[in-house]
């Protein structure tokens, strides 16, 4: 039981960290090694100053929905962890962690929806003078997709986890 509890907490914190990185880092879409876009900015690496120069990205409705879903996912996963800690110390024996599991599963579904929208509407989101065929999804997009099963599995495990002591 203790091993399952520790494993579940580690899984939750790992998926939360990956989700935060996927939401905030700058490589959601990569045109070249020196030109990238994330959910918030378009960034270009300046060799003269050796720094990233970032500007606001064009706000389409699809991009705003992805931003909102990713933020909701981070918030619900964080709330899920805090609720779990509260339930761990206040819940009676034999009770299940339903609220924690549902919050975590909702975070997984929000992340899934954001990834689907980004996959199917990238032309509207990254509408720019550059040709999208020359670019590719970056590691933040891949991290967001990896978070989907981790969040859903941890949500299901929380729902089936029963407090023993």
Short mmCIF file of C-alpha atoms in Angstrom, two decimals:
data_model
loop_
_atom_site.label_atom_id
_atom_site.label_comp_id
_atom_site.label_asym_id
_atom_site.label_seq_id
_atom_site.Cartn_x
_atom_site.Cartn_y
_atom_site.Cartn_z
CA UNK A 1 0.00 0.00 0.00
CA UNK A 2 2.77 2.44 0.88
CA UNK A 3 4.59 1.61 -2.36
CA UNK A 4 1.41 2.28 -4.38
CA UNK A 5 0.85 5.57 -2.59
CA UNK A 6 4.42 6.75 -3.14
CA UNK A 7 4.33 5.64 -6.78
CA UNK A 8 1.09 7.51 -7.35
CA UNK A 9 2.44 10.70 -5.78
CA UNK A 10 5.60 10.47 -7.91
CA UNK A 11 3.49 9.88 -11.04
CA UNK A 12 1.29 12.85 -10.18
CA UNK A 13 4.22 15.21 -9.57
CA UNK A 14 6.01 14.00 -12.71
CA UNK A 15 2.95 14.56 -14.88
CA UNK A 16 2.36 17.97 -13.29
CA UNK A 17 5.95 19.04 -13.94
CA UNK A 18 5.74 17.85 -17.55
CA UNK A 19 2.46 19.69 -17.99
CA UNK A 20 3.89 22.96 -16.66
CA UNK A 21 6.92 22.64 -18.95
CA UNK A 22 4.70 21.89 -21.96
CA UNK A 23 2.55 24.93 -21.20
CA UNK A 24 5.29 27.48 -20.56
CA UNK A 25 8.36 26.52 -22.60
CA UNK A 26 9.02 27.96 -26.04
CA UNK A 27 9.19 25.01 -28.41
CA UNK A 28 5.61 24.10 -29.29
CA UNK A 29 6.26 24.65 -33.03
CA UNK A 30 9.76 24.80 -34.56
CA UNK A 31 10.52 26.31 -37.95
CA UNK A 32 14.31 26.23 -37.60
CA UNK A 33 16.68 25.91 -34.66
CA UNK A 34 16.57 29.69 -34.29
CA UNK A 35 12.83 30.24 -34.90
CA UNK A 36 10.24 28.73 -32.56
CA UNK A 37 6.73 29.42 -31.33
CA UNK A 38 4.98 28.41 -28.18
CA UNK A 39 1.45 29.04 -27.00
CA UNK A 40 2.30 32.58 -26.01
CA UNK A 41 5.17 33.96 -28.14
CA UNK A 42 7.07 33.73 -31.39
CA UNK A 43 10.81 33.68 -30.59
CA UNK A 44 13.86 34.13 -32.77
CA UNK A 45 17.46 33.63 -31.64
CA UNK A 46 19.67 36.65 -32.28
CA UNK A 47 23.29 35.63 -32.82
CA UNK A 48 24.58 39.16 -32.27
CA UNK A 49 23.23 39.43 -28.74
CA UNK A 50 23.09 35.67 -28.12
CA UNK A 51 19.57 35.99 -26.73
CA UNK A 52 16.04 34.98 -27.69
CA UNK A 53 13.93 37.85 -29.01
CA UNK A 54 10.25 37.13 -28.48
CA UNK A 55 7.11 38.87 -29.65
CA UNK A 56 3.44 38.19 -29.06
CA UNK A 57 1.91 35.60 -31.34
CA UNK A 58 -1.24 36.33 -33.36
CA UNK A 59 -4.21 35.38 -31.20
CA UNK A 60 -6.61 33.15 -33.10
CA UNK A 61 -9.64 31.60 -31.45
CA UNK A 62 -8.04 28.17 -31.69
CA UNK A 63 -4.88 29.35 -29.96
CA UNK A 64 -6.87 30.97 -27.18
CA UNK A 65 -8.76 27.74 -26.62
CA UNK A 66 -5.49 25.78 -26.44
CA UNK A 67 -4.07 28.30 -23.98
CA UNK A 68 -7.17 28.09 -21.80
CA UNK A 69 -7.27 24.29 -21.87
CA UNK A 70 -3.59 23.96 -20.98
CA UNK A 71 -3.94 26.43 -18.10
CA UNK A 72 -7.06 24.59 -16.89
CA UNK A 73 -5.14 21.34 -17.06
CA UNK A 74 -2.31 22.71 -14.92
CA UNK A 75 -4.75 24.25 -12.44
CA UNK A 76 -6.86 21.11 -12.09
CA UNK A 77 -3.82 18.88 -11.70
CA UNK A 78 -2.50 21.20 -8.98
CA UNK A 79 -5.88 21.29 -7.25
CA UNK A 80 -6.02 17.52 -7.50
CA UNK A 81 -2.70 17.18 -5.69
CA UNK A 82 -3.71 19.61 -2.95
CA UNK A 83 -7.06 17.86 -2.50
CA UNK A 84 -5.25 14.53 -2.32
CA UNK A 85 -3.00 15.79 0.48
CA UNK A 86 -6.04 17.12 2.31
CA UNK A 87 -7.98 13.89 1.87
CA UNK A 88 -5.00 11.83 2.92
CA UNK A 89 -4.98 13.38 6.37
CA UNK A 90 -8.69 14.07 6.94
CA UNK A 91 -10.55 11.21 5.25
CA UNK A 92 -11.90 8.27 7.22
CA UNK A 93 -10.62 4.72 6.71
CA UNK A 94 -11.99 2.83 3.74
CA UNK A 95 -12.91 5.96 1.77
CA UNK A 96 -11.99 6.46 -1.86
CA UNK A 97 -10.26 9.46 -3.41
CA UNK A 98 -13.05 10.34 -5.84
CA UNK A 99 -12.57 14.12 -5.92
CA UNK A 100 -8.83 13.77 -6.48
CA UNK A 101 -9.31 11.26 -9.27
CA UNK A 102 -12.00 13.29 -11.02
CA UNK A 103 -9.90 16.47 -10.91
CA UNK A 104 -6.92 14.60 -12.31
CA UNK A 105 -9.01 12.96 -15.04
CA UNK A 106 -10.48 16.35 -15.96
CA UNK A 107 -6.92 17.71 -16.26
CA UNK A 108 -6.13 14.82 -18.61
CA UNK A 109 -9.19 15.48 -20.77
CA UNK A 110 -8.40 19.21 -20.96
CA UNK A 111 -4.83 18.41 -22.03
CA UNK A 112 -6.15 15.90 -24.58
CA UNK A 113 -8.51 18.48 -26.08
CA UNK A 114 -5.71 21.07 -26.30
CA UNK A 115 -3.42 18.59 -28.06
CA UNK A 116 -6.16 17.58 -30.51
CA UNK A 117 -6.95 21.19 -31.37
CA UNK A 118 -3.27 21.93 -31.89
CA UNK A 119 -2.84 18.88 -34.08
CA UNK A 120 -5.77 19.52 -36.39
CA UNK A 121 -5.77 23.34 -36.51
CA UNK A 122 -2.08 24.19 -36.67
CA UNK A 123 -2.52 26.06 -39.96
CA UNK A 124 -4.97 28.48 -38.35
CA UNK A 125 -2.91 28.77 -35.16
CA UNK A 126 0.51 29.34 -36.67
CA UNK A 127 -0.77 31.32 -39.66
CA UNK A 128 2.29 33.23 -40.73
CA UNK A 129 4.29 34.11 -43.79
CA UNK A 130 6.38 30.96 -43.31
CA UNK A 131 5.35 27.69 -44.84
CA UNK A 132 4.19 25.25 -42.15
CA UNK A 133 5.58 22.29 -44.11
CA UNK A 134 9.08 23.51 -43.25
CA UNK A 135 8.34 23.33 -39.53
CA UNK A 136 7.51 20.60 -37.06
CA UNK A 137 6.08 20.18 -33.60
CA UNK A 138 8.56 20.74 -30.79
CA UNK A 139 9.22 18.84 -27.61
CA UNK A 140 6.59 20.77 -25.61
CA UNK A 141 3.88 19.45 -27.89
CA UNK A 142 5.23 15.92 -27.40
CA UNK A 143 5.34 16.44 -23.62
CA UNK A 144 1.72 17.58 -23.70
CA UNK A 145 0.74 14.38 -25.53
CA UNK A 146 2.75 12.27 -23.06
CA UNK A 147 0.90 13.92 -20.17
CA UNK A 148 -2.49 12.78 -21.45
CA UNK A 149 -2.15 9.07 -20.56
CA UNK A 150 -0.22 9.86 -17.39
CA UNK A 151 -2.95 12.18 -16.13
CA UNK A 152 -5.74 9.77 -17.07
CA UNK A 153 -4.02 6.74 -15.54
CA UNK A 154 -3.26 8.58 -12.31
CA UNK A 155 -6.87 9.80 -12.21
CA UNK A 156 -8.17 6.25 -12.52
CA UNK A 157 -5.69 5.02 -9.91
CA UNK A 158 -6.80 7.74 -7.49
CA UNK A 159 -10.43 6.71 -7.95
CA UNK A 160 -9.58 3.09 -7.11
CA UNK A 161 -7.20 3.94 -4.27
CA UNK A 162 -8.74 3.23 -0.87
CA UNK A 163 -7.43 4.73 2.35
CA UNK A 164 -6.25 1.88 4.58
CA UNK A 165 -4.87 3.63 7.68
#
